[in-house]
CSV table of C-alpha atoms in Angstrom, one decimal:
chain,number,residue,atom,x,y,z
G,232,MET,CA,0.0,0.0,0.0
G,233,GLU,CA,1.4,3.4,-1.0
G,234,TRP,CA,0.4,6.3,1.2
G,235,ASN,CA,-0.2,9.9,-0.1
G,236,THR,CA,-0.1,12.4,2.8
G,237,LEU,CA,-2.1,15.6,2.3
G,238,GLY,CA,-1.2,18.9,3.9
G,239,THR,CA,-4.9,19.9,4.5
G,240,PRO,CA,-8.2,18.0,4.2
G,241,PRO,CA,-9.6,18.2,0.7
G,242,SER,CA,-12.2,20.7,-0.4
G,243,LEU,CA,-15.5,18.9,-1.1
G,244,LEU,CA,-17.0,21.0,-4.0
G,245,PRO,CA,-14.5,19.9,-6.7
G,246,LEU,CA,-14.9,16.3,-5.5
G,247,TYR,CA,-18.7,16.5,-6.0
G,248,TRP,CA,-18.1,17.6,-9.6
G,249,ARG,CA,-15.8,14.7,-10.1
G,250,ALA,CA,-18.4,12.3,-8.6
G,251,ALA,CA,-21.2,13.8,-10.8
G,252,LEU,CA,-19.1,13.4,-14.0
G,253,LYS,CA,-18.1,9.8,-13.5
G,254,ARG,CA,-20.9,7.4,-14.3
G,255,LYS,CA,-19.1,4.3,-15.8
G,256,ILE,CA,-17.3,1.4,-14.4
G,257,THR,CA,-13.7,1.7,-15.7
G,258,GLY,CA,-12.0,-1.4,-14.3
G,259,ASP,CA,-12.1,-4.3,-11.8
G,260,THR,CA,-9.1,-3.8,-9.6
G,261,LEU,CA,-8.7,-1.4,-6.6
G,262,PRO,CA,-5.8,1.1,-6.5
G,263,GLU,CA,-2.9,0.2,-4.2
G,264,GLN,CA,-3.0,3.7,-2.7
G,265,GLY,CA,-4.2,5.3,0.5
G,266,LEU,CA,-4.6,8.8,1.7
G,267,ARG,CA,-3.6,10.3,5.0
G,268,CYS,CA,-4.1,13.7,6.6
G,269,ARG,CA,-4.0,15.4,10.0
G,270,VAL,CA,-7.5,16.7,10.6
G,271,PRO,CA,-8.3,19.2,13.4
G,272,ILE,CA,-11.5,18.7,15.5
G,273,ASN,CA,-13.7,21.7,15.7
G,274,PRO,CA,-15.8,21.7,18.9
G,275,LYS,CA,-18.7,23.7,17.2
G,276,ALA,CA,-18.9,21.2,14.4
G,277,VAL,CA,-18.9,18.3,17.0
G,278,ALA,CA,-21.8,20.1,18.9
G,279,ALA,CA,-23.8,20.5,15.7
G,280,TYR,CA,-23.3,16.8,14.8
G,281,ARG,CA,-24.4,15.7,18.4
G,282,LYS,CA,-27.6,17.7,18.0
G,283,VAL,CA,-28.5,16.2,14.6
G,284,CYS,CA,-27.7,12.6,15.7
G,285,GLY,CA,-29.1,12.8,19.3
G,286,PHE,CA,-25.9,12.4,21.2
G,287,ALA,CA,-25.7,13.9,24.7
G,288,ASP,CA,-23.0,16.4,25.6
G,289,SER,CA,-19.8,14.7,26.6
G,290,PRO,CA,-16.0,15.3,26.7
G,291,ILE,CA,-15.8,12.1,24.6
G,292,LEU,CA,-16.4,12.2,20.8
G,293,PRO,CA,-19.4,10.3,19.5
G,294,ALA,CA,-18.3,6.8,18.4
G,295,THR,CA,-19.3,7.6,14.7
G,296,TYR,CA,-17.6,11.1,14.6
G,297,PRO,CA,-14.3,10.0,13.0
G,298,HIS,CA,-16.3,9.1,9.9
G,299,ILE,CA,-17.1,12.9,9.6
G,300,LEU,CA,-13.5,13.8,9.9
G,301,ALA,CA,-12.7,11.2,7.1
G,302,PHE,CA,-15.4,12.2,4.7
G,303,GLY,CA,-13.3,14.5,2.4
G,304,LEU,CA,-10.5,11.9,2.2
G,305,GLN,CA,-13.0,9.1,1.4
G,306,MET,CA,-14.5,11.3,-1.3
G,307,GLN,CA,-11.0,12.1,-2.8
G,308,LEU,CA,-10.1,8.4,-2.8
G,309,LEU,CA,-13.4,7.2,-4.4
G,310,THR,CA,-13.5,9.9,-7.1
G,311,ASP,CA,-9.8,9.6,-8.1
G,312,LYS,CA,-9.3,8.6,-11.8
G,313,THR,CA,-7.6,5.4,-10.7
G,314,PHE,CA,-10.7,4.3,-8.8
G,315,PRO,CA,-12.7,1.9,-11.0
G,316,PHE,CA,-16.3,2.5,-9.8
G,317,PRO,CA,-18.5,5.5,-9.9
G,318,LEU,CA,-19.2,7.0,-6.5
G,319,LEU,CA,-22.9,7.8,-7.2
G,320,GLY,CA,-24.7,4.5,-7.1
G,321,LEU,CA,-22.5,2.7,-4.6
G,322,ILE,CA,-24.6,1.0,-1.9
G,323,HIS,CA,-23.5,1.0,1.7
G,324,LEU,CA,-24.1,-2.6,2.9
G,325,SER,CA,-22.6,-2.7,6.4
G,326,ASN,CA,-20.3,-0.8,8.7
G,327,ARG,CA,-18.0,-1.9,11.5
G,328,ILE,CA,-16.4,0.4,14.0
G,329,ARG,CA,-13.6,-0.5,16.5
G,330,ILE,CA,-12.9,1.9,19.4
G,331,HIS,CA,-9.5,0.9,20.9
G,332,ARG,CA,-9.4,3.7,23.6
G,333,PRO,CA,-11.9,6.3,24.8
G,334,LEU,CA,-12.2,9.1,22.2
G,335,GLY,CA,-11.5,11.9,24.7
G,336,GLY,CA,-9.0,14.7,25.0
G,337,VAL,CA,-8.1,15.0,21.3
G,338,SER,CA,-7.9,18.2,19.3
G,339,GLU,CA,-6.7,16.6,16.0
G,340,LEU,CA,-6.4,13.1,14.6
G,341,THR,CA,-4.4,11.6,11.8
G,342,ILE,CA,-7.0,10.0,9.5
G,343,GLY,CA,-6.1,7.4,6.9
G,344,VAL,CA,-8.4,5.9,4.2
G,345,HIS,CA,-7.9,3.1,1.7
G,346,ALA,CA,-10.0,0.4,-0.2
G,347,GLN,CA,-9.4,-3.3,0.0
G,348,ASN,CA,-11.0,-6.8,-0.2
G,349,LEU,CA,-12.7,-6.6,-3.6
G,350,LYS,CA,-15.0,-9.7,-3.9
G,351,PRO,CA,-17.7,-11.0,-6.2
G,352,HIS,CA,-21.3,-10.5,-4.8
G,353,PRO,CA,-24.6,-11.9,-6.2
G,354,LYS,CA,-25.5,-8.3,-7.4
G,355,GLY,CA,-22.0,-7.2,-8.5
G,356,ALA,CA,-18.9,-6.7,-6.4
G,357,THR,CA,-18.1,-5.5,-2.9
G,358,PHE,CA,-15.1,-3.8,-1.4
G,359,ASP,CA,-14.2,-2.4,2.0
G,360,LEU,CA,-13.6,1.3,2.5
G,361,VAL,CA,-11.2,1.3,5.5
G,362,THR,CA,-10.7,4.3,7.7
G,363,THR,CA,-8.3,4.7,10.6
G,364,ALA,CA,-7.9,7.5,13.2
G,365,GLU,CA,-4.6,7.8,15.2
G,366,ASP,CA,-3.6,10.1,18.0
G,367,SER,CA,-0.2,10.7,19.5
G,368,LEU,CA,-0.4,7.2,21.1
G,369,GLY,CA,-1.2,5.3,17.9
G,370,LEU,CA,-4.4,3.7,16.6
G,371,LEU,CA,-7.4,5.0,18.4
G,372,TRP,CA,-10.4,4.0,16.1
G,373,GLU,CA,-10.9,2.2,12.9
G,374,ALA,CA,-13.8,1.3,10.6
G,375,GLU,CA,-14.7,-0.7,7.6
G,376,SER,CA,-17.7,0.2,5.4
G,377,ARG,CA,-18.6,-2.5,2.9
G,378,MET,CA,-19.7,-1.0,-0.4
G,379,LEU,CA,-21.6,-2.7,-3.3
G,380,CYS,CA,-21.1,-1.7,-6.9
G,381,ARG,CA,-23.8,-3.2,-9.1
G,382,GLY,CA,-22.9,-4.6,-12.5
G,383,VAL,CA,-19.3,-5.5,-11.9
G,384,LYS,CA,-18.3,-9.0,-13.1
G,385,LEU,CA,-15.5,-10.7,-11.1
G,386,PRO,CA,-14.3,-14.3,-11.4
G,387,GLY,CA,-15.0,-16.6,-8.4
G,388,ASP,CA,-17.9,-17.6,-6.3
G,389,ALA,CA,-20.3,-14.8,-5.2
G,390,THR,CA,-21.1,-14.8,-1.5
G,391,ASP,CA,-23.4,-12.7,0.6
G,392,ASP,CA,-22.3,-12.8,4.2
G,393,ALA,CA,-25.6,-11.7,5.8
G,394,GLN,CA,-25.9,-11.0,9.5
G,395,PRO,CA,-28.6,-13.0,11.3
G,396,THR,CA,-31.6,-11.2,12.7
G,397,PRO,CA,-31.2,-10.7,16.5
G,398,THR,CA,-33.7,-12.7,18.6
G,399,HIS,CA,-33.1,-11.8,22.3
G,400,VAL,CA,-33.9,-8.1,22.0
G,401,ASN,CA,-36.5,-5.8,23.6
G,402,GLU,CA,-37.7,-2.4,22.6
G,403,LEU,CA,-35.5,0.3,24.2
G,404,THR,CA,-36.8,3.5,22.5
G,405,ARG,CA,-38.3,4.9,19.3
G,406,TRP,CA,-37.8,8.1,17.4
G,407,HIS,CA,-39.1,10.1,14.5
G,408,ALA,CA,-36.9,10.4,11.4
G,409,PRO,CA,-38.2,13.8,10.0
G,410,ALA,CA,-38.5,14.7,6.3
G,411,ASP,CA,-35.6,17.1,6.5
G,412,ILE,CA,-33.1,14.9,8.4
G,413,GLY,CA,-31.2,14.0,5.2
G,414,ARG,CA,-30.5,17.7,4.6
G,415,ARG,CA,-29.7,18.4,8.3
G,416,TYR,CA,-27.3,15.4,8.4
G,417,ALA,CA,-25.7,16.6,5.1
G,418,ARG,CA,-24.9,19.9,6.6
G,419,VAL,CA,-23.0,18.4,9.5
G,420,SER,CA,-21.4,15.5,7.6
G,421,GLY,CA,-20.7,17.0,4.1
G,422,ASP,CA,-22.6,14.0,2.5
G,423,TYR,CA,-24.9,15.6,0.0
G,424,ASN,CA,-25.9,12.4,-1.8
G,425,PRO,CA,-29.1,13.3,-3.7
G,426,ILE,CA,-31.0,10.2,-2.5
G,427,HIS,CA,-31.0,11.7,1.0
G,428,LEU,CA,-32.0,15.3,0.3
G,429,SER,CA,-35.5,15.4,-1.1
G,430,ALA,CA,-38.1,13.2,-2.8
G,431,LEU,CA,-37.4,15.0,-6.0
G,432,SER,CA,-33.7,14.3,-6.0
G,433,ALA,CA,-34.2,10.8,-4.7
G,434,LYS,CA,-36.6,10.0,-7.6
G,435,LEU,CA,-33.7,10.7,-10.1
G,436,PHE,CA,-32.0,7.7,-8.6
G,437,GLY,CA,-35.0,5.3,-8.4
G,438,PHE,CA,-36.2,6.0,-4.9
G,439,PRO,CA,-39.8,6.9,-4.4
G,440,GLN,CA,-38.9,9.3,-1.5
G,441,ALA,CA,-35.7,10.5,0.3
G,442,ILE,CA,-34.0,8.0,2.6
G,443,ALA,CA,-32.0,8.6,5.8
G,444,HIS,CA,-28.2,8.2,5.6
G,445,GLY,CA,-27.2,4.8,6.9
G,446,LEU,CA,-24.6,6.4,9.1
G,447,TRP,CA,-27.2,8.7,10.6
G,448,ASN,CA,-29.3,5.6,11.5
G,449,LYS,CA,-26.2,4.1,13.1
G,450,ALA,CA,-25.2,7.3,14.9
G,451,HIS,CA,-28.7,7.8,16.3
G,452,THR,CA,-28.8,4.2,17.4
G,453,LEU,CA,-25.5,4.5,19.3
G,454,ALA,CA,-26.7,7.8,20.8
G,455,ALA,CA,-29.8,6.0,22.0
G,456,LEU,CA,-27.8,3.1,23.4
G,457,GLY,CA,-25.5,5.6,25.3
G,458,GLU,CA,-24.4,4.1,28.6
G,459,HIS,CA,-25.6,0.7,27.4
G,460,LEU,CA,-22.2,0.3,25.6
G,461,PRO,CA,-18.6,0.3,26.9
G,462,ALA,CA,-16.7,3.5,25.9
G,463,ALA,CA,-13.7,1.6,24.5
G,464,ASN,CA,-12.4,-1.9,23.6
G,465,ILE,CA,-15.6,-2.3,21.6
G,466,GLU,CA,-16.4,-3.4,18.1
G,467,ILE,CA,-19.9,-2.3,16.8
G,468,THR,CA,-21.1,-3.9,13.5
G,469,VAL,CA,-24.3,-3.1,11.7
G,470,ALA,CA,-25.8,-4.3,8.4
G,471,PHE,CA,-28.1,-2.0,6.5
G,472,ARG,CA,-31.2,-3.9,5.2
G,473,LYS,CA,-34.1,-1.7,4.1
G,474,PRO,CA,-33.7,2.0,3.8
G,475,VAL,CA,-35.5,4.3,6.2
G,476,ARG,CA,-37.9,6.4,4.0
G,477,LEU,CA,-38.4,9.9,5.2
G,478,PRO,CA,-40.4,10.9,7.2
G,479,SER,CA,-41.0,7.8,9.4
G,480,GLU,CA,-40.9,6.4,12.9
G,481,VAL,CA,-38.4,3.7,13.9
G,482,ARG,CA,-38.1,1.5,17.0
G,483,LEU,CA,-34.8,0.4,18.5
G,484,MET,CA,-34.7,-3.1,20.0
G,485,ALA,CA,-31.6,-4.2,21.9
G,486,SER,CA,-30.3,-6.8,24.3
G,487,ALA,CA,-29.4,-5.9,27.9
G,488,ALA,CA,-26.4,-3.5,28.6
G,489,GLY,CA,-23.0,-5.2,28.7
G,490,SER,CA,-19.8,-5.9,27.0
G,491,SER,CA,-21.6,-7.7,24.1
G,492,GLY,CA,-25.1,-7.6,22.7
G,493,GLU,CA,-27.4,-7.3,19.7
G,494,LEU,CA,-29.5,-4.5,18.2
G,495,LEU,CA,-32.3,-4.3,15.7
G,496,LEU,CA,-33.8,-1.1,14.1
G,497,LYS,CA,-37.4,-1.6,12.9
G,498,GLY,CA,-39.9,0.5,11.0
G,499,SER,CA,-43.6,0.3,10.4
G,500,ALA,CA,-45.0,-3.2,9.4
G,501,ASP,CA,-41.9,-4.6,11.2
G,502,ILE,CA,-39.6,-3.7,8.3
G,503,GLU,CA,-36.0,-4.5,9.4
G,504,HIS,CA,-33.9,-1.4,8.6
G,505,MET,CA,-30.7,-2.3,10.4
G,506,VAL,CA,-29.3,-5.3,12.4
G,507,GLY,CA,-26.2,-5.2,14.5
G,508,LYS,CA,-24.1,-6.4,17.4
G,509,TRP,CA,-21.4,-5.2,19.7
G,510,GLN,CA,-18.6,-7.1,21.4
G,511,PRO,CA,-15.1,-6.6,22.8
G,512,ILE,CA,-12.4,-6.3,20.1
G,513,ALA,CA,-11.0,-9.8,19.5
């Protein structure tokens, strides 16, 4: 893996142009290149993110916040001319976060992003978008987002490693996902994917109405779990099943508080939006 170290986080506007212009699959191998950058943490931006995602005030960063710090680097990686798949149209299948130490007392982090693990899938091909966050002591946090690109043909057997539906869970809480949450989350995350912004822009991509960002669903879930979860030495994995159409109400089911457990996010008519589990880092 070759690493390209940037002096400052990328500006998003030109990257959105690059994303909009690339619509074709141009290859079937991932680039052997990653991006790194030191990214400052802005307390006002963190506070705005907490408000949109339902996190309580705390000296410790929300478990999902390093994703926000990494978003520009992820965009730059995925819109680079060496990257074979168009960014618009990628489907976020699952996300795993590992928190090695509590996310407190940091004013900047070194963020790294790269893509790996390209595999055939029944609907195309998947790869893992890997993000790491390091402080002065070393690796603090890491995540893998599994992405699906439809229409890619790869040799080999296609597998779909689906997470089972949790069984020993009870309703913990419920919340309303309002019609404008996609726009509000876009303002704090930088993720202005048209499928989240309005019914009109979502229809251009085949959705009958706007859908909530997957990482907003995960963030709001972790905010709701709060003290339910350990602050460190924890791995939290979720699989996104059916999108949350906006507006709607969702119910969070979870097992008892502890070092490991399961969660399930349900909508009306018992639609399963997201399944997940947490456990100590192996």
